Coordinates of C-alpha atoms in Angstrom, one line a residue:
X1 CA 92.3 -26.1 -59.6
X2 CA 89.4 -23.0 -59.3
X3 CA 89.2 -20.8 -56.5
X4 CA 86.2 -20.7 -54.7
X5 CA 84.3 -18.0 -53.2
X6 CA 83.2 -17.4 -49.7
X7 CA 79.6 -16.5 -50.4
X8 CA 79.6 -19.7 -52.7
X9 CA 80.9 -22.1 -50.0
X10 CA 82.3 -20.4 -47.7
X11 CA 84.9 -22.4 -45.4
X12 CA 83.6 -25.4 -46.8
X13 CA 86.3 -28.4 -46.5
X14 CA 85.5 -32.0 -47.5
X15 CA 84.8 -33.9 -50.7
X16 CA 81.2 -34.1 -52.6
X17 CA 81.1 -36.1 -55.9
X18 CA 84.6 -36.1 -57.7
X19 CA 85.6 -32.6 -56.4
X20 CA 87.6 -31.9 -53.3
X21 CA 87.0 -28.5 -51.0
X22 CA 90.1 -27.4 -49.2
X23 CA 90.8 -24.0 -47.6
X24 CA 94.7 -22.6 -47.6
X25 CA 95.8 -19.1 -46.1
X26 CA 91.6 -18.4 -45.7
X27 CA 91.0 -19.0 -49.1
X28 CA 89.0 -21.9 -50.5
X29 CA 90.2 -24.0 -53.2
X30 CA 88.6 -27.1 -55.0
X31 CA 90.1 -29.6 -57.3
X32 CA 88.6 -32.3 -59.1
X33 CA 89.4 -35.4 -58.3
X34 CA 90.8 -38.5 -60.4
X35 CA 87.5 -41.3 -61.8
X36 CA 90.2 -43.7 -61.6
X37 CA 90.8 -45.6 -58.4
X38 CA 94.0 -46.1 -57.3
X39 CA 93.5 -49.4 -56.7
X40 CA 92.9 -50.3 -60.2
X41 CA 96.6 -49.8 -61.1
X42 CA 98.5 -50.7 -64.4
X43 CA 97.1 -53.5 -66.2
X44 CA 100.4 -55.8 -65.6
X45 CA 99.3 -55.4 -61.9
X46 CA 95.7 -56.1 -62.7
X47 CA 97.0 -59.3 -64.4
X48 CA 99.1 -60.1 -61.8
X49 CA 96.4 -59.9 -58.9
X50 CA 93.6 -62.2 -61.6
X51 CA 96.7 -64.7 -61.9
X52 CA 97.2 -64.3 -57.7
X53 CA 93.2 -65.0 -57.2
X54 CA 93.2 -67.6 -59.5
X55 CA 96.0 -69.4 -58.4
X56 CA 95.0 -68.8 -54.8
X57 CA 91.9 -71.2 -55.9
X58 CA 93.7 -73.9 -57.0
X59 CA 96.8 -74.1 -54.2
X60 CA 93.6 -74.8 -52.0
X61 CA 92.2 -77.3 -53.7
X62 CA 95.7 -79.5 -54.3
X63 CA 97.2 -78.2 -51.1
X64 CA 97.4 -81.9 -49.8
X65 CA 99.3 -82.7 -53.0
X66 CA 102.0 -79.7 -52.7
X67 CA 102.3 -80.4 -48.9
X68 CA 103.9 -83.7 -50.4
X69 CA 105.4 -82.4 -53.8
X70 CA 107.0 -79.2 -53.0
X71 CA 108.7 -80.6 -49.9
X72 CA 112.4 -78.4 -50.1
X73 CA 109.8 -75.3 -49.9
X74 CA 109.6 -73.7 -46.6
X75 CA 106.3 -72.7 -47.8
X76 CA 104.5 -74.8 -50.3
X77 CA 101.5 -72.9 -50.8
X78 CA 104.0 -69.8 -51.7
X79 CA 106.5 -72.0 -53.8
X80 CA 103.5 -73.7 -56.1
X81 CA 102.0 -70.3 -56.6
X82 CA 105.1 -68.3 -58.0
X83 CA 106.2 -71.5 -60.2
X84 CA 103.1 -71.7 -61.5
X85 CA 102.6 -68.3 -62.6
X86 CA 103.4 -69.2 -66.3
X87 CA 100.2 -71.8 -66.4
X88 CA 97.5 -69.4 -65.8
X89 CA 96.2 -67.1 -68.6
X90 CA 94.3 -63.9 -68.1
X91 CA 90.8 -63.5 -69.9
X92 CA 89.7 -60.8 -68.3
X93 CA 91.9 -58.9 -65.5
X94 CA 88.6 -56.3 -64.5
X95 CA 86.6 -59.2 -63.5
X96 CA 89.8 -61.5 -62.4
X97 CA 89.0 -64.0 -65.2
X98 CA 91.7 -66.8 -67.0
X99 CA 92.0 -70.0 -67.4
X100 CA 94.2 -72.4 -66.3
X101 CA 97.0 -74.6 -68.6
X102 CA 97.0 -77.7 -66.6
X103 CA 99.7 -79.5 -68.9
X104 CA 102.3 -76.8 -67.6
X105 CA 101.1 -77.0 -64.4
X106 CA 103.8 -78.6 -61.7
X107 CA 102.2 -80.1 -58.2
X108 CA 105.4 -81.4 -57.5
X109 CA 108.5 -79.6 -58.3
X110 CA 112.3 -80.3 -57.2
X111 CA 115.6 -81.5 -58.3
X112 CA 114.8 -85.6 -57.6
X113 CA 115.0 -87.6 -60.7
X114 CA 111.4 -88.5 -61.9
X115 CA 110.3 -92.0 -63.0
X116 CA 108.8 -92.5 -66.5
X117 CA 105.6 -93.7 -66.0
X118 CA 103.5 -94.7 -68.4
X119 CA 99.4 -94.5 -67.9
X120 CA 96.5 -96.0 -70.2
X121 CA 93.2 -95.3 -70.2
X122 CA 90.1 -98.0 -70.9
X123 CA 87.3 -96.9 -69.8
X124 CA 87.4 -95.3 -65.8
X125 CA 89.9 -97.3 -65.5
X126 CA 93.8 -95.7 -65.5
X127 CA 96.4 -97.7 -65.1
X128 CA 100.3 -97.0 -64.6
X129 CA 103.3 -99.0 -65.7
X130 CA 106.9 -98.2 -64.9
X131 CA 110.4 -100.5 -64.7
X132 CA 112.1 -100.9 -62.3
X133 CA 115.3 -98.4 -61.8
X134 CA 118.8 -99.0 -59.9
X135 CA 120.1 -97.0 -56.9
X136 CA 122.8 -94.7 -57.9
X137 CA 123.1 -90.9 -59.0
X138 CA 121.2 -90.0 -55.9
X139 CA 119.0 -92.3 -56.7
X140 CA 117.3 -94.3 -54.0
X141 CA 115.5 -97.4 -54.0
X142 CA 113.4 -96.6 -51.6
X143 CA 111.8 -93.5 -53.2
X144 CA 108.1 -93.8 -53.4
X145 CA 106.4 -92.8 -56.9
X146 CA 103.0 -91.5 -56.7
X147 CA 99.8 -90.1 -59.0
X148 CA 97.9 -87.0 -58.6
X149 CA 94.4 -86.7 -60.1
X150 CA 92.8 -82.8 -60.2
X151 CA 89.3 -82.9 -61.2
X152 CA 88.7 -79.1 -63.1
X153 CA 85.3 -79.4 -63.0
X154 CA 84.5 -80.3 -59.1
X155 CA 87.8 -78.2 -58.2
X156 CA 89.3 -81.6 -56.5
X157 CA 92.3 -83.7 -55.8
X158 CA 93.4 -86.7 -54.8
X159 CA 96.3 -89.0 -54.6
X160 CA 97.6 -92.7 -54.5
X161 CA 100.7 -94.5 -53.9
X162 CA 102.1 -96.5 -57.1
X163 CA 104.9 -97.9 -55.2
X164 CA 108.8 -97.6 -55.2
X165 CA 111.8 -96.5 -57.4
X166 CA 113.0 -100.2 -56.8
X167 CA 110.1 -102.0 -57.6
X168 CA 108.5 -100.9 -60.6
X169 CA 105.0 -102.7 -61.8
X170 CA 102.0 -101.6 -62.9
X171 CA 98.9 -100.3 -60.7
X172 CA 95.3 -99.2 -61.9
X173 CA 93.2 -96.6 -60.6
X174 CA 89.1 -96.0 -61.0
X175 CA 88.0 -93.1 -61.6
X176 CA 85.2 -92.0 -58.8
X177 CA 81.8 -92.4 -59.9
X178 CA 81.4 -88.4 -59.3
X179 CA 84.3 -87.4 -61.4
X180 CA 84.7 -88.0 -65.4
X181 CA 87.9 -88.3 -67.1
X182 CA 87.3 -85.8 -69.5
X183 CA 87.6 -83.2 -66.4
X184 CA 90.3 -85.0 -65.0
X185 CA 94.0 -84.2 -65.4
X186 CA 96.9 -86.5 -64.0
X187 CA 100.3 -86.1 -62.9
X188 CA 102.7 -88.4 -61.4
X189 CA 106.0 -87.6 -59.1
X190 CA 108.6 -88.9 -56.6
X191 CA 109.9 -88.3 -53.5
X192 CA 112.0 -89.7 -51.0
X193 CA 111.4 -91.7 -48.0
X194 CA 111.9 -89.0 -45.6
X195 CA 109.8 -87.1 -47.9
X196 CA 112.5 -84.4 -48.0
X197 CA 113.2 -84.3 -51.7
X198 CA 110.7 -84.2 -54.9
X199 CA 111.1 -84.2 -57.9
X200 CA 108.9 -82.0 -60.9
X201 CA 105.5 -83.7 -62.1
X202 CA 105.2 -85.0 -65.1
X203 CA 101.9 -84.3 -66.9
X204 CA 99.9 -87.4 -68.6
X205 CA 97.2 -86.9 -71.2
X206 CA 94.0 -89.1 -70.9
X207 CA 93.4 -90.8 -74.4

């Protein structure tokens, strides 16, 4: 802090460049001010804000997907963003830069038993198998089994119905003219009837 005179400044008050004018008791003070903004804060805030923006993204372009998935959530937007905080990698916190692990990441997340799907890949064409499981445990016949498909690339998602807990079977899917699979990323889920219940996505790889 410096003392400034009157004939310099006189009762000056205000701020020009990084130093601040200030008058106490009649006398005029100036203090330089910080470079940093405040706003920057510690880098484990920085990284918390890139992983917040980048996340923010992508709950809007599988929000239809979590609206199903993350159904015990009173807010599934919130719910999908602080499980998911483990997937997303920071590059570059300044310019809110990372990168996405989409193997860890969960569209669907609750305490339902999952089915084990299996899914094949010729061509665009992806198809699922699963058998057949009994009611019991909590488990329901009626729970409906379904695929998620996130394109990276075109930031998009879709969905479709494989069928029942009850039922098993096998059901392909083609891969839109507009997508690719080697942008693509699938997971597949259940949920109950009354869509109440979920349970955590399970993440296939496309051969």
């Amino acid at each position: 802090m410096a003392r400034i005179h009157p004939d310099l400044v006189g009762s000056y008050r205000g701020r020009v460049g990084n130093a601040s004018y200030y008058v106490i008791d009649d006398e005029n003070f100036v203090r330089s001010l910080s470079d940093k903004s405040p706003k920057e804060g510690t880098e484990e805030q920085k990284e918390a804000r890139t992983k917040c923006c980048i996340l923010g993204r992508l709950s809007g372009v599988v929000k239809d997907v979590t609206k199903l998935g993350y159904p015990e959530a009173k807010n599934h937007a919130n719910d999908f963003f602080v499980t998911n905080l483990g997937a997303v990698e920071v590059v570059d916190a300044d310019k809110h830069v990372g990168s996405v692990a989409y193997p860890d990441l969960l569209v669907s997340f609750g305490t339902l038993v999952p089915v084990a799907v299996t899914m094949t890949s010729e061509e665009n064409v992806l198809t699922f198998t699963y058998a057949s499981m009994e009611e019991g445990y909590g488990l329901q016949a009626d729970d409906e089994v379904y695929a998620a498909f996130v394109d990276e690339k075109l930031q998009f998602s879709w969905m479709r119905k494989l069928g029942t807990r009850g039922e098993g079977g096998m059901v392909s899917e083609n891969v839109p003219s507009f997508s690719s699979k080697e942008n693509l990323h699938v997971y597949t889920f259940v949920v109950t009837k009354d869509r109440k219940r979920a349970s955590r996505s399970i993440y296939h790889s496309i051969a």
